PDB file of C-alpha atoms in Angstrom:
ATOM      1  CA  MET A   1     121.778  40.366 198.769  1.00  0.00           C
ATOM      2  CA  LEU A   2     118.877  40.865 196.602  1.00  0.00           C
ATOM      3  CA  ALA A   3     119.500  37.272 194.449  1.00  0.00           C
ATOM      4  CA  GLU A   4     119.561  35.689 198.096  1.00  0.00           C
ATOM      5  CA  GLN A   5     116.162  36.909 198.544  1.00  0.00           C
ATOM      6  CA  LEU A   6     114.801  36.672 194.591  1.00  0.00           C
ATOM      7  CA  ALA A   7     116.726  32.593 194.526  1.00  0.00           C
ATOM      8  CA  GLN A   8     113.945  31.761 197.246  1.00  0.00           C
ATOM      9  CA  ARG A   9     111.105  29.470 196.032  1.00  0.00           C
ATOM     10  CA  GLY A  10     107.688  30.750 195.032  1.00  0.00           C
ATOM     11  CA  ALA A  11     106.665  33.121 192.219  1.00  0.00           C
ATOM     12  CA  ARG A  12     108.973  36.281 192.351  1.00  0.00           C
ATOM     13  CA  ALA A  13     109.847  39.276 189.896  1.00  0.00           C
ATOM     14  CA  ILE A  14     112.091  41.970 189.770  1.00  0.00           C
ATOM     15  CA  VAL A  15     109.905  45.541 190.028  1.00  0.00           C
ATOM     16  CA  VAL A  16     111.773  48.993 189.234  1.00  0.00           C
ATOM     17  CA  ASP A  17     110.218  51.905 188.672  1.00  0.00           C
ATOM     18  CA  ASP A  18     111.423  54.707 186.682  1.00  0.00           C
ATOM     19  CA  ILE A  19     114.168  52.943 185.522  1.00  0.00           C
ATOM     20  CA  ASP A  20     115.787  55.533 182.547  1.00  0.00           C
ATOM     21  CA  GLU A  21     116.246  57.667 185.740  1.00  0.00           C
ATOM     22  CA  LEU A  22     118.518  54.972 187.379  1.00  0.00           C
ATOM     23  CA  ASP A  23     122.041  55.534 186.582  1.00  0.00           C
ATOM     24  CA  LYS A  24     124.486  52.359 184.740  1.00  0.00           C
ATOM     25  CA  GLU A  25     126.066  51.352 187.667  1.00  0.00           C
ATOM     26  CA  SER A  26     122.548  50.484 188.974  1.00  0.00           C
ATOM     27  CA  VAL A  27     121.184  49.248 185.719  1.00  0.00           C
ATOM     28  CA  ALA A  28     124.101  46.858 185.575  1.00  0.00           C
ATOM     29  CA  VAL A  29     123.722  45.202 189.180  1.00  0.00           C
ATOM     30  CA  ILE A  30     119.946  44.390 188.378  1.00  0.00           C
ATOM     31  CA  ASP A  31     121.038  43.095 184.757  1.00  0.00           C
ATOM     32  CA  ILE A  32     123.202  40.485 186.510  1.00  0.00           C
ATOM     33  CA  VAL A  33     121.030  39.999 189.237  1.00  0.00           C
ATOM     34  CA  GLN A  34     118.496  38.856 186.746  1.00  0.00           C
ATOM     35  CA  ARG A  35     120.451  37.094 184.649  1.00  0.00           C
ATOM     36  CA  ARG A  36     121.606  34.958 187.699  1.00  0.00           C
ATOM     37  CA  THR A  37     117.925  34.453 188.916  1.00  0.00           C
ATOM     38  CA  GLU A  38     116.322  34.070 185.404  1.00  0.00           C
ATOM     39  CA  ARG A  39     113.174  36.566 187.372  1.00  0.00           C
ATOM     40  CA  PRO A  40     110.669  38.286 185.289  1.00  0.00           C
ATOM     41  CA  LEU A  41     111.613  42.165 184.782  1.00  0.00           C
ATOM     42  CA  VAL A  42     108.983  44.674 185.199  1.00  0.00           C
ATOM     43  CA  VAL A  43     110.186  48.190 184.726  1.00  0.00           C
ATOM     44  CA  THR A  44     108.411  51.467 184.127  1.00  0.00           C
ATOM     45  CA  MET A  45     109.829  54.221 181.731  1.00  0.00           C
ATOM     46  CA  ASP A  46     109.528  57.118 179.423  1.00  0.00           C
ATOM     47  CA  ASP A  47     108.756  56.511 176.315  1.00  0.00           C
ATOM     48  CA  ALA A  48     112.399  56.746 175.047  1.00  0.00           C
ATOM     49  CA  PRO A  49     114.241  53.575 174.200  1.00  0.00           C
ATOM     50  CA  LEU A  50     115.950  51.776 176.696  1.00  0.00           C
ATOM     51  CA  TYR A  51     118.884  50.288 175.057  1.00  0.00           C
ATOM     52  CA  SER A  52     119.915  53.414 174.176  1.00  0.00           C
ATOM     53  CA  MET A  53     120.318  54.214 177.815  1.00  0.00           C
ATOM     54  CA  ALA A  54     122.041  51.281 178.991  1.00  0.00           C
ATOM     55  CA  SER A  55     123.719  49.308 176.723  1.00  0.00           C
ATOM     56  CA  VAL A  56     123.594  46.278 179.252  1.00  0.00           C
ATOM     57  CA  PHE A  57     120.233  45.107 178.030  1.00  0.00           C
ATOM     58  CA  THR A  58     120.634  44.477 174.470  1.00  0.00           C
ATOM     59  CA  PRO A  59     117.543  43.589 172.423  1.00  0.00           C
ATOM     60  CA  ALA A  60     116.233  39.798 171.959  1.00  0.00           C
ATOM     61  CA  ARG A  61     118.134  39.103 175.071  1.00  0.00           C
ATOM     62  CA  TRP A  62     114.868  37.795 176.450  1.00  0.00           C
ATOM     63  CA  PRO A  63     111.269  37.688 175.219  1.00  0.00           C
ATOM     64  CA  GLU A  64     109.643  40.706 175.897  1.00  0.00           C
ATOM     65  CA  THR A  65     105.991  42.783 175.573  1.00  0.00           C
ATOM     66  CA  THR A  66     105.104  46.896 175.738  1.00  0.00           C
ATOM     67  CA  MET A  67     102.132  47.634 176.472  1.00  0.00           C
ATOM     68  CA  ARG A  68     101.426  51.302 176.129  1.00  0.00           C
ATOM     69  CA  LEU A  69      99.463  52.574 179.320  1.00  0.00           C
ATOM     70  CA  SER A  70      96.527  55.520 178.519  1.00  0.00           C
ATOM     71  CA  PRO A  71      96.236  58.543 179.807  1.00  0.00           C
ATOM     72  CA  LEU A  72      93.522  58.452 183.435  1.00  0.00           C
ATOM     73  CA  ASP A  73      90.365  59.179 182.915  1.00  0.00           C
ATOM     74  CA  TYR A  74      87.739  61.614 185.026  1.00  0.00           C
ATOM     75  CA  ASP A  75      86.670  58.666 186.944  1.00  0.00           C
ATOM     76  CA  GLN A  76      90.478  57.220 187.607  1.00  0.00           C
ATOM     77  CA  VAL A  77      91.945  60.863 188.159  1.00  0.00           C
ATOM     78  CA  ASN A  78      88.715  61.364 190.556  1.00  0.00           C
ATOM     79  CA  LYS A  79      89.781  58.609 192.782  1.00  0.00           C
ATOM     80  CA  LEU A  80      93.514  59.207 192.507  1.00  0.00           C
ATOM     81  CA  LEU A  81      92.918  63.168 194.044  1.00  0.00           C
ATOM     82  CA  ALA A  82      90.937  60.725 197.085  1.00  0.00           C
ATOM     83  CA  GLN A  83      93.414  58.788 197.693  1.00  0.00           C
ATOM     84  CA  THR A  84      95.937  61.419 197.369  1.00  0.00           C
ATOM     85  CA  LEU A  85      94.198  63.844 199.145  1.00  0.00           C
ATOM     86  CA  GLY A  86      92.380  61.609 202.055  1.00  0.00           C
ATOM     87  CA  SER A  87      89.341  63.027 201.359  1.00  0.00           C
ATOM     88  CA  PRO A  88      87.040  62.943 197.822  1.00  0.00           C
ATOM     89  CA  PRO A  89      87.330  65.937 195.249  1.00  0.00           C
ATOM     90  CA  ASP A  90      84.566  67.729 193.824  1.00  0.00           C
ATOM     91  CA  VAL A  91      83.292  67.851 190.015  1.00  0.00           C
ATOM     92  CA  ASP A  92      85.376  71.554 189.244  1.00  0.00           C
ATOM     93  CA  LEU A  93      88.430  70.030 191.066  1.00  0.00           C
ATOM     94  CA  THR A  94      88.576  66.954 189.442  1.00  0.00           C
ATOM     95  CA  THR A  95      87.836  68.392 185.532  1.00  0.00           C
ATOM     96  CA  ALA A  96      90.568  71.013 186.413  1.00  0.00           C
ATOM     97  CA  VAL A  97      93.331  68.509 187.451  1.00  0.00           C
ATOM     98  CA  LEU A  98      92.294  66.387 184.898  1.00  0.00           C
ATOM     99  CA  MET A  99      92.647  69.032 182.525  1.00  0.00           C
ATOM    100  CA  LYS A 100      95.814  70.992 183.798  1.00  0.00           C
ATOM    101  CA  SER A 101      97.710  67.116 183.831  1.00  0.00           C
ATOM    102  CA  GLY A 102      96.677  65.641 180.991  1.00  0.00           C
ATOM    103  CA  GLY A 103      95.676  62.180 182.093  1.00  0.00           C
ATOM    104  CA  ASN A 104      99.273  61.523 183.850  1.00  0.00           C
ATOM    105  CA  PRO A 105      98.900  60.190 187.251  1.00  0.00           C
ATOM    106  CA  ARG A 106     102.122  61.845 188.638  1.00  0.00           C
ATOM    107  CA  LEU A 107     101.024  65.224 187.399  1.00  0.00           C
ATOM    108  CA  VAL A 108      97.752  64.914 188.909  1.00  0.00           C
ATOM    109  CA  VAL A 109      99.629  64.003 192.639  1.00  0.00           C
ATOM    110  CA  ARG A 110     102.216  67.193 192.126  1.00  0.00           C
ATOM    111  CA  ILE A 111      99.457  69.414 191.244  1.00  0.00           C
ATOM    112  CA  ALA A 112      97.028  67.864 194.386  1.00  0.00           C
ATOM    113  CA  GLN A 113      99.751  68.309 196.902  1.00  0.00           C
ATOM    114  CA  SER A 114     100.800  71.360 195.321  1.00  0.00           C
ATOM    115  CA  ALA A 115      97.855  72.876 195.303  1.00  0.00           C
ATOM    116  CA  GLU A 116      97.438  71.718 199.147  1.00  0.00           C
ATOM    117  CA  LEU A 117     100.507  73.413 200.085  1.00  0.00           C
ATOM    118  CA  SER A 118      99.757  76.587 198.131  1.00  0.00           C
ATOM    119  CA  GLU A 119      96.319  76.311 200.623  1.00  0.00           C
ATOM    120  CA  GLN A 120      94.519  76.874 196.520  1.00  0.00           C
ATOM    121  CA  LEU A 121      92.474  73.746 198.130  1.00  0.00           C
ATOM    122  CA  VAL A 122      89.578  73.974 200.861  1.00  0.00           C
ATOM    123  CA  LEU A 123      88.003  70.754 202.752  1.00  0.00           C
ATOM    124  CA  LEU A 124      84.071  71.402 203.087  1.00  0.00           C
ATOM    125  CA  ASP A 125      81.452  68.234 204.534  1.00  0.00           C
ATOM    126  CA  GLY A 126      84.325  65.855 203.575  1.00  0.00           C
ATOM    127  CA  GLN A 127      85.277  67.035 199.854  1.00  0.00           C
ATOM    128  CA  TRP A 128      87.492  69.406 198.450  1.00  0.00           C
ATOM    129  CA  SER A 129      87.203  72.201 196.484  1.00  0.00           C
ATOM    130  CA  MET A 130      89.126  74.788 195.210  1.00  0.00           C
ATOM    131  CA  SER A 131      89.352  77.774 197.063  1.00  0.00           C
ATOM    132  CA  GLY A 132      89.434  79.994 193.829  1.00  0.00           C
ATOM    133  CA  HIS A 133      90.161  79.709 189.816  1.00  0.00           C
ATOM    134  CA  THR A 134      93.750  78.611 189.522  1.00  0.00           C
ATOM    135  CA  LEU A 135      96.047  75.919 190.468  1.00  0.00           C
ATOM    136  CA  SER A 136      99.330  77.217 189.394  1.00  0.00           C
ATOM    137  CA  ASN A 137     101.606  77.902 191.825  1.00  0.00           C
ATOM    138  CA  GLU A 138     105.280  78.349 192.464  1.00  0.00           C
ATOM    139  CA  TYR A 139     105.719  74.685 193.511  1.00  0.00           C
ATOM    140  CA  LEU A 140     104.743  73.619 190.126  1.00  0.00           C
ATOM    141  CA  GLN A 141     107.387  76.200 188.774  1.00  0.00           C
ATOM    142  CA  SER A 142     109.665  72.920 188.632  1.00  0.00           C
ATOM    143  CA  THR A 143     107.817  70.669 187.196  1.00  0.00           C
ATOM    144  CA  VAL A 144     107.054  73.405 184.437  1.00  0.00           C
ATOM    145  CA  GLN A 145     110.725  73.702 183.831  1.00  0.00           C
ATOM    146  CA  GLU A 146     111.389  70.044 183.618  1.00  0.00           C
ATOM    147  CA  LEU A 147     109.221  69.577 181.031  1.00  0.00           C
ATOM    148  CA  LEU A 148     110.432  73.140 179.296  1.00  0.00           C
ATOM    149  CA  HIS A 149     113.677  71.666 179.136  1.00  0.00           C
ATOM    150  CA  GLY A 150     115.649  71.253 176.071  1.00  0.00           C
ATOM    151  CA  LEU A 151     112.421  72.740 174.431  1.00  0.00           C
ATOM    152  CA  SER A 152     113.525  74.890 170.859  1.00  0.00           C
ATOM    153  CA  ALA A 153     112.374  78.484 170.667  1.00  0.00           C
ATOM    154  CA  ASP A 154     109.838  77.520 168.367  1.00  0.00           C
ATOM    155  CA  GLU A 155     108.221  74.697 170.645  1.00  0.00           C
ATOM    156  CA  ARG A 156     107.371  76.634 173.147  1.00  0.00           C
ATOM    157  CA  THR A 157     105.937  79.162 170.906  1.00  0.00           C
ATOM    158  CA  ALA A 158     103.980  76.323 169.358  1.00  0.00           C
ATOM    159  CA  LEU A 159     103.190  74.791 173.000  1.00  0.00           C
ATOM    160  CA  HIS A 160     102.069  78.648 173.898  1.00  0.00           C
ATOM    161  CA  THR A 161      99.812  78.723 170.679  1.00  0.00           C
ATOM    162  CA  LEU A 162      98.373  75.053 171.368  1.00  0.00           C
ATOM    163  CA  SER A 163      97.489  76.216 175.126  1.00  0.00           C
ATOM    164  CA  VAL A 164      95.726  78.984 173.917  1.00  0.00           C
ATOM    165  CA  VAL A 165      93.478  77.234 171.472  1.00  0.00           C
ATOM    166  CA  GLY A 166      93.059  74.416 173.321  1.00  0.00           C
ATOM    167  CA  ALA A 167      92.208  71.406 171.900  1.00  0.00           C
ATOM    168  CA  ARG A 168      91.739  70.711 167.983  1.00  0.00           C
ATOM    169  CA  PRO A 169      91.629  68.271 165.166  1.00  0.00           C
ATOM    170  CA  LEU A 170      95.266  67.885 164.200  1.00  0.00           C
ATOM    171  CA  GLY A 171      93.552  69.863 160.811  1.00  0.00           C
ATOM    172  CA  PRO A 172      92.834  72.923 162.009  1.00  0.00           C
ATOM    173  CA  LEU A 173      96.417  73.014 163.980  1.00  0.00           C
ATOM    174  CA  MET A 174      98.214  72.553 160.922  1.00  0.00           C
ATOM    175  CA  GLN A 175      97.376  75.933 159.710  1.00  0.00           C
ATOM    176  CA  ILE A 176      97.914  77.418 163.085  1.00  0.00           C
ATOM    177  CA  VAL A 177     101.486  75.428 163.774  1.00  0.00           C
ATOM    178  CA  GLU A 178     104.098  74.241 161.173  1.00  0.00           C
ATOM    179  CA  ALA A 179     103.658  70.752 160.809  1.00  0.00           C
ATOM    180  CA  ASP A 180     107.258  70.002 161.569  1.00  0.00           C
ATOM    181  CA  ILE A 181     107.028  71.775 164.540  1.00  0.00           C
ATOM    182  CA  LEU A 182     103.663  69.591 165.910  1.00  0.00           C
ATOM    183  CA  ASP A 183     105.752  66.135 164.631  1.00  0.00           C
ATOM    184  CA  SER A 184     108.871  67.057 166.740  1.00  0.00           C
ATOM    185  CA  LEU A 185     106.740  68.155 169.636  1.00  0.00           C
ATOM    186  CA  GLU A 186     105.315  64.940 169.259  1.00  0.00           C
ATOM    187  CA  MET A 187     108.206  62.640 168.397  1.00  0.00           C
ATOM    188  CA  ARG A 188     109.852  64.343 171.554  1.00  0.00           C
ATOM    189  CA  PRO A 189     111.353  61.998 173.705  1.00  0.00           C
ATOM    190  CA  LYS A 190     109.384  61.894 176.782  1.00  0.00           C
ATOM    191  CA  ARG A 191     110.567  63.286 180.131  1.00  0.00           C
ATOM    192  CA  PRO A 192     109.577  61.672 183.741  1.00  0.00           C
ATOM    193  CA  CYS A 193     106.949  64.214 184.753  1.00  0.00           C
ATOM    194  CA  PRO A 194     105.262  64.437 181.145  1.00  0.00           C
ATOM    195  CA  ALA A 195     101.576  65.097 180.589  1.00  0.00           C
ATOM    196  CA  GLN A 196     101.690  61.651 178.894  1.00  0.00           C
ATOM    197  CA  GLN A 197     101.790  58.136 179.564  1.00  0.00           C
ATOM    198  CA  ARG A 198     104.334  55.224 179.501  1.00  0.00           C
ATOM    199  CA  SER A 199     104.317  51.893 178.284  1.00  0.00           C
ATOM    200  CA  SER A 200     104.199  48.595 179.494  1.00  0.00           C
ATOM    201  CA  SER A 201     106.311  45.329 178.514  1.00  0.00           C
ATOM    202  CA  SER A 202     106.222  41.917 179.331  1.00  0.00           C
ATOM    203  CA  THR A 203     107.581  38.751 178.079  1.00  0.00           C
ATOM    204  CA  GLU A 204     104.821  36.193 179.364  1.00  0.00           C
ATOM    205  CA  VAL A 205     101.638  38.377 180.361  1.00  0.00           C
ATOM    206  CA  GLY A 206      99.633  40.638 178.182  1.00  0.00           C
ATOM    207  CA  ARG A 207      97.254  42.529 180.146  1.00  0.00           C
ATOM    208  CA  SER A 208      97.611  46.122 181.397  1.00  0.00           C
ATOM    209  CA  ILE A 209      99.473  47.201 184.383  1.00  0.00           C
ATOM    210  CA  PRO A 210      97.398  49.673 186.694  1.00  0.00           C
ATOM    211  CA  HIS A 211      98.484  53.058 186.819  1.00  0.00           C
ATOM    212  CA  ALA A 212      99.874  52.744 190.786  1.00  0.00           C
ATOM    213  CA  SER A 213     103.094  54.709 189.826  1.00  0.00           C
ATOM    214  CA  ASN A 214     102.510  57.331 186.927  1.00  0.00           C
ATOM    215  CA  LYS A 215     104.240  56.302 183.899  1.00  0.00           C
ATOM    216  CA  SER A 216     103.760  56.056 180.553  1.00  0.00           C
ATOM    217  CA  SER A 217     105.778  52.470 180.168  1.00  0.00           C
ATOM    218  CA  ALA A 218     106.234  49.809 182.064  1.00  0.00           C
ATOM    219  CA  LYS A 219     108.168  46.495 180.729  1.00  0.00           C
ATOM    220  CA  LEU A 220     107.839  42.669 181.726  1.00  0.00           C
ATOM    221  CA  ARG A 221     110.988  40.972 180.414  1.00  0.00           C
ATOM    222  CA  ARG A 222     112.632  37.285 181.388  1.00  0.00           C
TER     223      ARG A 222
END
């Protein structure tokens, strides 16, 4: 049915969100349909290489462009919070979510939803604000555990240290945390909900893809 729809006249493309979370059988179906229809393929994914996860996608099979999506800035976080909550957030709430999420769209949405569910937000005069001084709650625990999954004891300790000292230039940080640990954290494969963003690849277009899905990677192939 998918192949039939894609075979119809007109400009069409195959768009797959979080392709790195699909099982190999589903990826194989997408691969077969794309080969038959020769439609462009747009995927969002983590920074981990697609080829190591699914062998059906082989390098040099098609022209490909990868675009790395930058983290959301303050105004973008503000707009995404307004879309998620139904009303605009105040300055303090936007700032708190931006700092906690690192500008990752998925985390922005998750933090907002869990805060509302935990009654940590109040709606006054059509604007959302924090009812207390924190956005941490039990509903965020699964997200936090997913982010920390696979970290070594040294990496967890380093992350705790970095969270305490806050944003610093690389030079001073290397006096606090060993350089190889920093490198390990930086090179560690991203997970579906990290505080980093994704990339995007494309066969024939080279423009940015909006942050509608909270990814760090989006690929367009043909």
